[in-house]
PDB file of C-alpha atoms in Angstrom:
ATOM      1  CA  VAL A   1     -26.042 -14.061  -4.987  1.00 94.00           C
ATOM      2  CA  VAL A   2     -27.330 -11.199  -2.829  1.00 96.00           C
ATOM      3  CA  LEU A   3     -26.637 -11.161   0.909  1.00 97.00           C
ATOM      4  CA  THR A   4     -29.034  -9.163   3.067  1.00 98.00           C
ATOM      5  CA  GLN A   5     -27.952  -8.304   6.592  1.00 98.00           C
ATOM      6  CA  SER A   6     -30.247  -7.268   9.408  1.00 95.00           C
ATOM      7  CA  PRO A   7     -30.408  -5.115  11.300  1.00 95.00           C
ATOM      8  CA  LEU A   8     -28.286  -2.476   9.583  1.00 97.00           C
ATOM      9  CA  TYR A   9     -27.812  -0.707  12.912  1.00 97.00           C
ATOM     10  CA  LEU A  10     -27.571  -2.567  16.206  1.00 96.00           C
ATOM     11  CA  PRO A  11     -27.412  -0.643  19.474  1.00 96.00           C
ATOM     12  CA  VAL A  12     -25.934  -2.901  22.144  1.00 94.00           C
ATOM     13  CA  THR A  13     -25.424  -2.927  25.899  1.00 95.00           C
ATOM     14  CA  LEU A  14     -22.084  -3.906  27.388  1.00 96.00           C
ATOM     15  CA  GLY A  15     -22.187  -7.426  28.758  1.00 95.00           C
ATOM     16  CA  GLN A  16     -25.356  -8.309  26.875  1.00 96.00           C
ATOM     17  CA  PRO A  17     -25.668 -10.625  23.863  1.00 96.00           C
ATOM     18  CA  ALA A  18     -26.010  -9.406  20.281  1.00 97.00           C
ATOM     19  CA  SER A  19     -26.970 -11.104  17.048  1.00 97.00           C
ATOM     20  CA  ILE A  20     -26.658 -10.224  13.338  1.00 98.00           C
ATOM     21  CA  SER A  21     -28.496 -12.022  10.556  1.00 98.00           C
ATOM     22  CA  CYS A  22     -27.249 -12.624   7.023  1.00 98.00           C
ATOM     23  CA  ARG A  23     -29.717 -14.025   4.504  1.00 98.00           C
ATOM     24  CA  SER A  24     -28.740 -15.207   1.053  1.00 97.00           C
ATOM     25  CA  SER A  25     -30.849 -15.011  -2.102  1.00 96.00           C
ATOM     26  CA  GLN A  26     -29.945 -18.631  -2.767  1.00 95.00           C
ATOM     27  CA  GLY A  27     -28.596 -21.565  -0.818  1.00 93.00           C
ATOM     28  CA  LEU A  28     -24.865 -21.381  -0.091  1.00 93.00           C
ATOM     29  CA  VAL A  29     -24.001 -25.063  -0.253  1.00 93.00           C
ATOM     30  CA  ASN A  30     -21.781 -25.370  -3.312  1.00 88.00           C
ATOM     31  CA  ILE A  31     -21.304 -28.339  -5.639  1.00 87.00           C
ATOM     32  CA  ASN A  32     -18.601 -29.719  -3.334  1.00 87.00           C
ATOM     33  CA  GLY A  33     -20.971 -29.729  -0.386  1.00 89.00           C
ATOM     34  CA  ASN A  34     -19.165 -26.863   1.358  1.00 91.00           C
ATOM     35  CA  THR A  35     -20.655 -23.590   2.568  1.00 95.00           C
ATOM     36  CA  TYR A  36     -18.331 -20.625   2.183  1.00 96.00           C
ATOM     37  CA  LEU A  37     -19.910 -17.988   4.396  1.00 97.00           C
ATOM     38  CA  SER A  38     -17.593 -15.834   6.468  1.00 98.00           C
ATOM     39  CA  TRP A  39     -17.900 -12.870   8.828  1.00 98.00           C
ATOM     40  CA  PHE A  40     -15.697  -9.796   9.147  1.00 98.00           C
ATOM     41  CA  GLN A  41     -15.323  -7.044  11.704  1.00 98.00           C
ATOM     42  CA  GLN A  42     -14.187  -3.555  10.759  1.00 98.00           C
ATOM     43  CA  ARG A  43     -13.397  -1.332  13.712  1.00 97.00           C
ATOM     44  CA  PRO A  44     -13.436   2.446  13.139  1.00 95.00           C
ATOM     45  CA  GLY A  45     -10.437   3.503  11.065  1.00 94.00           C
ATOM     46  CA  GLN A  46      -9.129  -0.050  10.650  1.00 97.00           C
ATOM     47  CA  SER A  47      -8.926  -2.667   7.939  1.00 97.00           C
ATOM     48  CA  PRO A  48     -11.431  -5.522   8.006  1.00 97.00           C
ATOM     49  CA  ARG A  49     -10.565  -8.550  10.108  1.00 97.00           C
ATOM     50  CA  ARG A  50     -11.978 -11.996   9.506  1.00 98.00           C
ATOM     51  CA  LEU A  51     -13.718 -13.524  12.506  1.00 98.00           C
ATOM     52  CA  ILE A  52     -15.446 -16.618  11.150  1.00 98.00           C
ATOM     53  CA  TYR A  53     -14.982 -18.788   8.050  1.00 97.00           C
ATOM     54  CA  ARG A  54     -17.096 -21.596   6.600  1.00 96.00           C
ATOM     55  CA  VAL A  55     -20.106 -20.604   8.731  1.00 97.00           C
ATOM     56  CA  SER A  56     -18.843 -21.477  12.186  1.00 97.00           C
ATOM     57  CA  ASN A  57     -15.034 -21.712  12.326  1.00 97.00           C
ATOM     58  CA  ARG A  58     -13.404 -19.023  14.430  1.00 97.00           C
ATOM     59  CA  ASP A  59     -10.143 -17.571  13.201  1.00 96.00           C
ATOM     60  CA  SER A  60      -7.070 -17.743  15.412  1.00 94.00           C
ATOM     61  CA  GLY A  61      -7.067 -15.041  18.064  1.00 95.00           C
ATOM     62  CA  VAL A  62     -10.790 -14.315  17.805  1.00 97.00           C
ATOM     63  CA  PRO A  63     -12.433 -14.282  21.254  1.00 96.00           C
ATOM     64  CA  ASP A  64     -14.767 -17.192  21.902  1.00 95.00           C
ATOM     65  CA  ARG A  65     -17.648 -14.775  22.592  1.00 97.00           C
ATOM     66  CA  PHE A  66     -18.002 -14.644  18.788  1.00 98.00           C
ATOM     67  CA  SER A  67     -19.801 -17.542  17.147  1.00 97.00           C
ATOM     68  CA  GLY A  68     -21.255 -18.258  13.736  1.00 97.00           C
ATOM     69  CA  SER A  69     -24.091 -20.554  12.813  1.00 97.00           C
ATOM     70  CA  GLY A  70     -26.628 -21.278  10.126  1.00 96.00           C
ATOM     71  CA  SER A  71     -27.219 -23.243   6.972  1.00 95.00           C
ATOM     72  CA  GLY A  72     -28.836 -22.972   3.573  1.00 93.00           C
ATOM     73  CA  THR A  73     -29.821 -19.323   3.220  1.00 96.00           C
ATOM     74  CA  ASP A  74     -29.885 -18.137   6.845  1.00 97.00           C
ATOM     75  CA  PHE A  75     -26.761 -17.362   8.859  1.00 98.00           C
ATOM     76  CA  THR A  76     -26.091 -15.635  12.168  1.00 98.00           C
ATOM     77  CA  LEU A  77     -23.166 -14.019  13.939  1.00 98.00           C
ATOM     78  CA  LYS A  78     -23.586 -13.933  17.709  1.00 98.00           C
ATOM     79  CA  ILE A  79     -21.657 -12.064  20.363  1.00 97.00           C
ATOM     80  CA  SER A  80     -22.336 -13.700  23.709  1.00 96.00           C
ATOM     81  CA  ARG A  81     -21.357 -10.675  25.844  1.00 97.00           C
ATOM     82  CA  VAL A  82     -20.599  -7.427  24.072  1.00 97.00           C
ATOM     83  CA  GLU A  83     -17.423  -5.605  25.021  1.00 96.00           C
ATOM     84  CA  ALA A  84     -16.486  -2.022  24.162  1.00 96.00           C
ATOM     85  CA  GLU A  85     -13.909  -3.185  21.600  1.00 96.00           C
ATOM     86  CA  ASP A  86     -16.674  -4.879  19.572  1.00 97.00           C
ATOM     87  CA  VAL A  87     -17.926  -1.529  18.255  1.00 97.00           C
ATOM     88  CA  GLY A  88     -17.660  -1.414  14.481  1.00 97.00           C
ATOM     89  CA  ILE A  89     -19.240  -2.654  11.271  1.00 98.00           C
ATOM     90  CA  TYR A  90     -19.763  -6.347  10.619  1.00 98.00           C
ATOM     91  CA  TYR A  91     -20.006  -7.895   7.156  1.00 98.00           C
ATOM     92  CA  CYS A  92     -20.884 -11.328   5.877  1.00 98.00           C
ATOM     93  CA  LEU A  93     -19.307 -12.651   2.667  1.00 98.00           C
ATOM     94  CA  GLN A  94     -20.204 -15.570   0.434  1.00 97.00           C
ATOM     95  CA  GLY A  95     -17.737 -17.476  -1.724  1.00 93.00           C
ATOM     96  CA  SER A  96     -19.835 -20.560  -2.410  1.00 92.00           C
ATOM     97  CA  HIS A  97     -21.068 -19.281  -5.764  1.00 91.00           C
ATOM     98  CA  SER A  98     -18.043 -17.380  -6.932  1.00 87.00           C
ATOM     99  CA  PRO A  99     -17.124 -15.476  -8.892  1.00 92.00           C
ATOM    100  CA  PRO A 100     -18.297 -13.016  -7.854  1.00 93.00           C
ATOM    101  CA  TRP A 101     -17.667 -12.984  -4.120  1.00 96.00           C
ATOM    102  CA  THR A 102     -20.402 -10.862  -2.532  1.00 97.00           C
ATOM    103  CA  PHE A 103     -20.579  -9.004   0.769  1.00 97.00           C
ATOM    104  CA  GLY A 104     -23.604  -8.060   2.790  1.00 98.00           C
ATOM    105  CA  GLN A 105     -24.315  -4.338   3.259  1.00 97.00           C
ATOM    106  CA  GLY A 106     -22.801  -4.265   6.715  1.00 97.00           C
ATOM    107  CA  THR A 107     -24.266  -3.922  10.220  1.00 98.00           C
ATOM    108  CA  ARG A 108     -23.109  -1.092  12.446  1.00 98.00           C
ATOM    109  CA  VAL A 109     -22.756  -2.138  16.092  1.00 97.00           C
ATOM    110  CA  ASP A 110     -22.582   0.651  18.647  1.00 96.00           C
ATOM    111  CA  ILE A 111     -22.928   0.981  22.393  1.00 92.00           C
TER     112      ILE A 111
ATOM    113  CA  GLN B   1       3.629 -12.857  10.861  1.00 92.00           C
ATOM    114  CA  VAL B   2       1.583 -12.307   7.720  1.00 95.00           C
ATOM    115  CA  GLN B   3       1.912  -8.794   6.355  1.00 97.00           C
ATOM    116  CA  LEU B   4       0.418  -7.196   3.290  1.00 97.00           C
ATOM    117  CA  MET B   5       1.328  -3.660   2.322  1.00 97.00           C
ATOM    118  CA  GLU B   6      -0.462  -1.802  -0.449  1.00 97.00           C
ATOM    119  CA  SER B   7       0.978   1.185  -2.267  1.00 97.00           C
ATOM    120  CA  GLY B   8       0.457   3.233  -5.400  1.00 97.00           C
ATOM    121  CA  GLY B   9      -2.716   5.091  -4.525  1.00 96.00           C
ATOM    122  CA  GLY B  10      -3.205   8.773  -5.173  1.00 96.00           C
ATOM    123  CA  VAL B  11      -5.263  11.367  -7.011  1.00 97.00           C
ATOM    124  CA  VAL B  12      -5.809  10.696 -10.711  1.00 97.00           C
ATOM    125  CA  GLN B  13      -7.972  12.297 -13.370  1.00 97.00           C
ATOM    126  CA  PRO B  14     -10.904  10.424 -14.910  1.00 97.00           C
ATOM    127  CA  GLY B  15      -9.841   8.310 -17.851  1.00 97.00           C
ATOM    128  CA  ARG B  16      -6.257   7.953 -16.655  1.00 97.00           C
ATOM    129  CA  SER B  17      -4.456   4.889 -15.342  1.00 97.00           C
ATOM    130  CA  LEU B  18      -2.892   3.819 -12.076  1.00 97.00           C
ATOM    131  CA  ARG B  19      -1.060   0.737 -10.836  1.00 98.00           C
ATOM    132  CA  LEU B  20      -1.429  -0.495  -7.285  1.00 98.00           C
ATOM    133  CA  SER B  21       1.051  -2.857  -5.631  1.00 98.00           C
ATOM    134  CA  CYS B  22       0.720  -5.191  -2.669  1.00 98.00           C
ATOM    135  CA  GLU B  23       3.938  -6.486  -1.118  1.00 98.00           C
ATOM    136  CA  ALA B  24       3.547  -9.637   0.958  1.00 97.00           C
ATOM    137  CA  SER B  25       5.668 -11.198   3.672  1.00 96.00           C
ATOM    138  CA  GLY B  26       5.413 -13.763   6.444  1.00 96.00           C
ATOM    139  CA  PHE B  27       3.974 -16.566   4.328  1.00 95.00           C
ATOM    140  CA  THR B  28       4.673 -18.519   1.140  1.00 96.00           C
ATOM    141  CA  PHE B  29       3.219 -16.001  -1.283  1.00 96.00           C
ATOM    142  CA  SER B  30       3.357 -18.339  -4.276  1.00 96.00           C
ATOM    143  CA  SER B  31       1.008 -20.812  -2.570  1.00 96.00           C
ATOM    144  CA  TYR B  32      -2.018 -18.578  -2.090  1.00 97.00           C
ATOM    145  CA  SER B  33      -4.688 -16.807  -4.076  1.00 97.00           C
ATOM    146  CA  ILE B  34      -4.888 -13.094  -3.350  1.00 98.00           C
ATOM    147  CA  TYR B  35      -7.866 -10.730  -3.527  1.00 98.00           C
ATOM    148  CA  TRP B  36      -8.359  -7.053  -4.187  1.00 98.00           C
ATOM    149  CA  VAL B  37     -11.300  -5.585  -2.261  1.00 98.00           C
ATOM    150  CA  ARG B  38     -12.285  -1.923  -2.244  1.00 98.00           C
ATOM    151  CA  GLN B  39     -14.317   0.373  -0.026  1.00 98.00           C
ATOM    152  CA  ALA B  40     -15.708   3.662  -1.303  1.00 97.00           C
ATOM    153  CA  PRO B  41     -15.810   6.481   1.272  1.00 96.00           C
ATOM    154  CA  GLY B  42     -18.474   5.760   3.887  1.00 94.00           C
ATOM    155  CA  MET B  43     -19.606   2.650   2.025  1.00 96.00           C
ATOM    156  CA  GLY B  44     -19.356  -1.117   2.379  1.00 97.00           C
ATOM    157  CA  LEU B  45     -16.890  -3.638   1.043  1.00 98.00           C
ATOM    158  CA  GLU B  46     -16.811  -4.623  -2.635  1.00 98.00           C
ATOM    159  CA  TRP B  47     -14.830  -7.536  -4.075  1.00 98.00           C
ATOM    160  CA  VAL B  48     -12.822  -6.352  -7.092  1.00 98.00           C
ATOM    161  CA  ALA B  49     -10.632  -9.208  -8.346  1.00 97.00           C
ATOM    162  CA  VAL B  50      -8.821 -12.379  -7.369  1.00 97.00           C
ATOM    163  CA  ILE B  51      -5.827 -14.235  -8.788  1.00 97.00           C
ATOM    164  CA  SER B  52      -4.853 -17.844  -8.191  1.00 96.00           C
ATOM    165  CA  TYR B  53      -1.569 -18.829  -6.576  1.00 96.00           C
ATOM    166  CA  ASP B  54       0.217 -19.243  -9.896  1.00 95.00           C
ATOM    167  CA  GLY B  55      -1.557 -16.488 -11.808  1.00 94.00           C
ATOM    168  CA  SER B  56      -3.318 -18.928 -14.125  1.00 96.00           C
ATOM    169  CA  ASN B  57      -6.822 -17.938 -13.030  1.00 96.00           C
ATOM    170  CA  LYS B  58      -8.112 -14.412 -12.683  1.00 97.00           C
ATOM    171  CA  PHE B  59     -11.625 -13.195 -11.961  1.00 97.00           C
ATOM    172  CA  TYR B  60     -13.095  -9.707 -11.915  1.00 97.00           C
ATOM    173  CA  ALA B  61     -16.183  -7.899 -10.686  1.00 97.00           C
ATOM    174  CA  ASP B  62     -18.429  -6.732 -13.528  1.00 96.00           C
ATOM    175  CA  SER B  63     -17.825  -3.144 -12.430  1.00 96.00           C
ATOM    176  CA  VAL B  64     -14.122  -3.348 -13.373  1.00 97.00           C
ATOM    177  CA  LYS B  65     -14.016  -6.064 -16.029  1.00 97.00           C
ATOM    178  CA  GLY B  66     -12.175  -4.890 -19.133  1.00 96.00           C
ATOM    179  CA  ARG B  67     -10.620  -1.927 -17.300  1.00 97.00           C
ATOM    180  CA  PHE B  68      -8.655  -3.512 -14.433  1.00 97.00           C
ATOM    181  CA  THR B  69      -6.026  -6.251 -14.643  1.00 98.00           C
ATOM    182  CA  ILE B  70      -4.758  -8.266 -11.692  1.00 98.00           C
ATOM    183  CA  SER B  71      -1.312  -9.821 -11.877  1.00 97.00           C
ATOM    184  CA  ARG B  72       1.418 -11.120  -9.609  1.00 97.00           C
ATOM    185  CA  ASP B  73       5.165 -11.629  -9.528  1.00 97.00           C
ATOM    186  CA  ASN B  74       5.870 -14.548  -7.229  1.00 96.00           C
ATOM    187  CA  SER B  75       9.612 -13.910  -7.427  1.00 97.00           C
ATOM    188  CA  LYS B  76       8.988 -10.525  -5.797  1.00 97.00           C
ATOM    189  CA  ASN B  77       6.146 -11.565  -3.475  1.00 97.00           C
ATOM    190  CA  THR B  78       4.107  -8.798  -5.036  1.00 98.00           C
ATOM    191  CA  LEU B  79       0.552  -8.463  -6.336  1.00 97.00           C
ATOM    192  CA  TYR B  80      -0.550  -5.757  -8.738  1.00 98.00           C
ATOM    193  CA  LEU B  81      -3.744  -4.095  -9.884  1.00 98.00           C
ATOM    194  CA  HIS B  82      -3.484  -2.217 -13.153  1.00 98.00           C
ATOM    195  CA  MET B  83      -6.400   0.207 -13.374  1.00 98.00           C
ATOM    196  CA  ASN B  84      -7.245   1.828 -16.707  1.00 97.00           C
ATOM    197  CA  SER B  85     -10.017   4.189 -17.793  1.00 97.00           C
ATOM    198  CA  LEU B  86     -10.601   5.236 -14.194  1.00 97.00           C
ATOM    199  CA  ARG B  87     -13.965   6.675 -13.233  1.00 97.00           C
ATOM    200  CA  PRO B  88     -15.036   8.798 -10.250  1.00 97.00           C
ATOM    201  CA  GLU B  89     -16.921   5.759  -8.920  1.00 97.00           C
ATOM    202  CA  ASP B  90     -13.599   3.902  -8.625  1.00 97.00           C
ATOM    203  CA  THR B  91     -12.677   6.238  -5.768  1.00 98.00           C
ATOM    204  CA  ALA B  92     -12.063   3.965  -2.779  1.00 98.00           C
ATOM    205  CA  VAL B  93      -9.587   2.458  -0.390  1.00 98.00           C
ATOM    206  CA  TYR B  94      -8.157  -0.621  -2.101  1.00 98.00           C
ATOM    207  CA  TYR B  95      -7.181  -3.572   0.081  1.00 98.00           C
ATOM    208  CA  CYS B  96      -5.270  -6.703  -0.848  1.00 98.00           C
ATOM    209  CA  ALA B  97      -6.049  -9.817   1.162  1.00 98.00           C
ATOM    210  CA  LYS B  98      -4.671 -13.341   1.397  1.00 97.00           C
ATOM    211  CA  ASP B  99      -7.016 -16.234   0.741  1.00 96.00           C
ATOM    212  CA  GLU B 100      -7.594 -18.994   3.254  1.00 93.00           C
ATOM    213  CA  ASN B 101     -10.560 -21.360   3.001  1.00 88.00           C
ATOM    214  CA  SER B 102     -11.958 -19.455   0.019  1.00 88.00           C
ATOM    215  CA  SER B 103     -12.215 -16.226   1.970  1.00 95.00           C
ATOM    216  CA  PRO B 104      -9.896 -13.248   2.538  1.00 97.00           C
ATOM    217  CA  GLN B 105      -8.209 -13.942   5.853  1.00 96.00           C
ATOM    218  CA  TYR B 106      -5.422 -11.367   6.264  1.00 96.00           C
ATOM    219  CA  TRP B 107      -5.833  -7.820   4.952  1.00 97.00           C
ATOM    220  CA  GLY B 108      -3.432  -4.990   4.309  1.00 97.00           C
ATOM    221  CA  HIS B 109      -3.949  -1.443   5.561  1.00 97.00           C
ATOM    222  CA  GLY B 110      -5.235  -0.272   2.189  1.00 97.00           C
ATOM    223  CA  THR B 111      -4.282   2.466  -0.262  1.00 98.00           C
ATOM    224  CA  LEU B 112      -6.599   5.337  -1.213  1.00 98.00           C
ATOM    225  CA  VAL B 113      -7.402   6.054  -4.843  1.00 98.00           C
ATOM    226  CA  ILE B 114      -9.216   9.296  -5.673  1.00 98.00           C
ATOM    227  CA  VAL B 115     -10.463   9.792  -9.209  1.00 97.00           C
ATOM    228  CA  SER B 116     -11.226  13.442  -9.717  1.00 96.00           C
ATOM    229  CA  SER B 117     -10.599  16.222 -12.185  1.00 92.00           C
TER     230      SER B 117
END
């Protein structure tokens, strides 16, 4: 399964919304009926941090300005109002058809 | 709180071996699958391997299959990655990460492996 993110670079304005797309080469509903698509944030110089799991579930401590949506082959990470601390690289990851687990190429978000 | 701490990285010549460790705390280690994920300098994330909670199932990326071995010692709350026949393209920061909902939830700080003559 190949995940294609767009855009690869996203200039953003503080306080404005932002959106990242993740498209899969095949549908991500697995034989159990679950969709294992998650999103990660990697701030400069830091380890990745998971934001969203199973398409739309926010991890504990993740601000509610982050939301995930989508189905089938098309998925989106949205930031409702960008803050300065949101600068970094965002990755999607699929586990529906694993192994292997596959990441998207990453989207760089910058002010 | 959940903590994962990798160690064992360093500079190694091509063709040599290295063993990475990941010491876990703050959760019941023996109940969770654990991943290794790597990131080459300036590049994206690449899944390397995963091991089930009891070590009975192990899966590898094609790029490391036959060269790397993942293992765990639940009595020591420690995960390992034995890396043989290292290549320059294995140069990366190696992260261990705890599984939750079939996805790596908590990540360590990573350990850098440089394969160079």
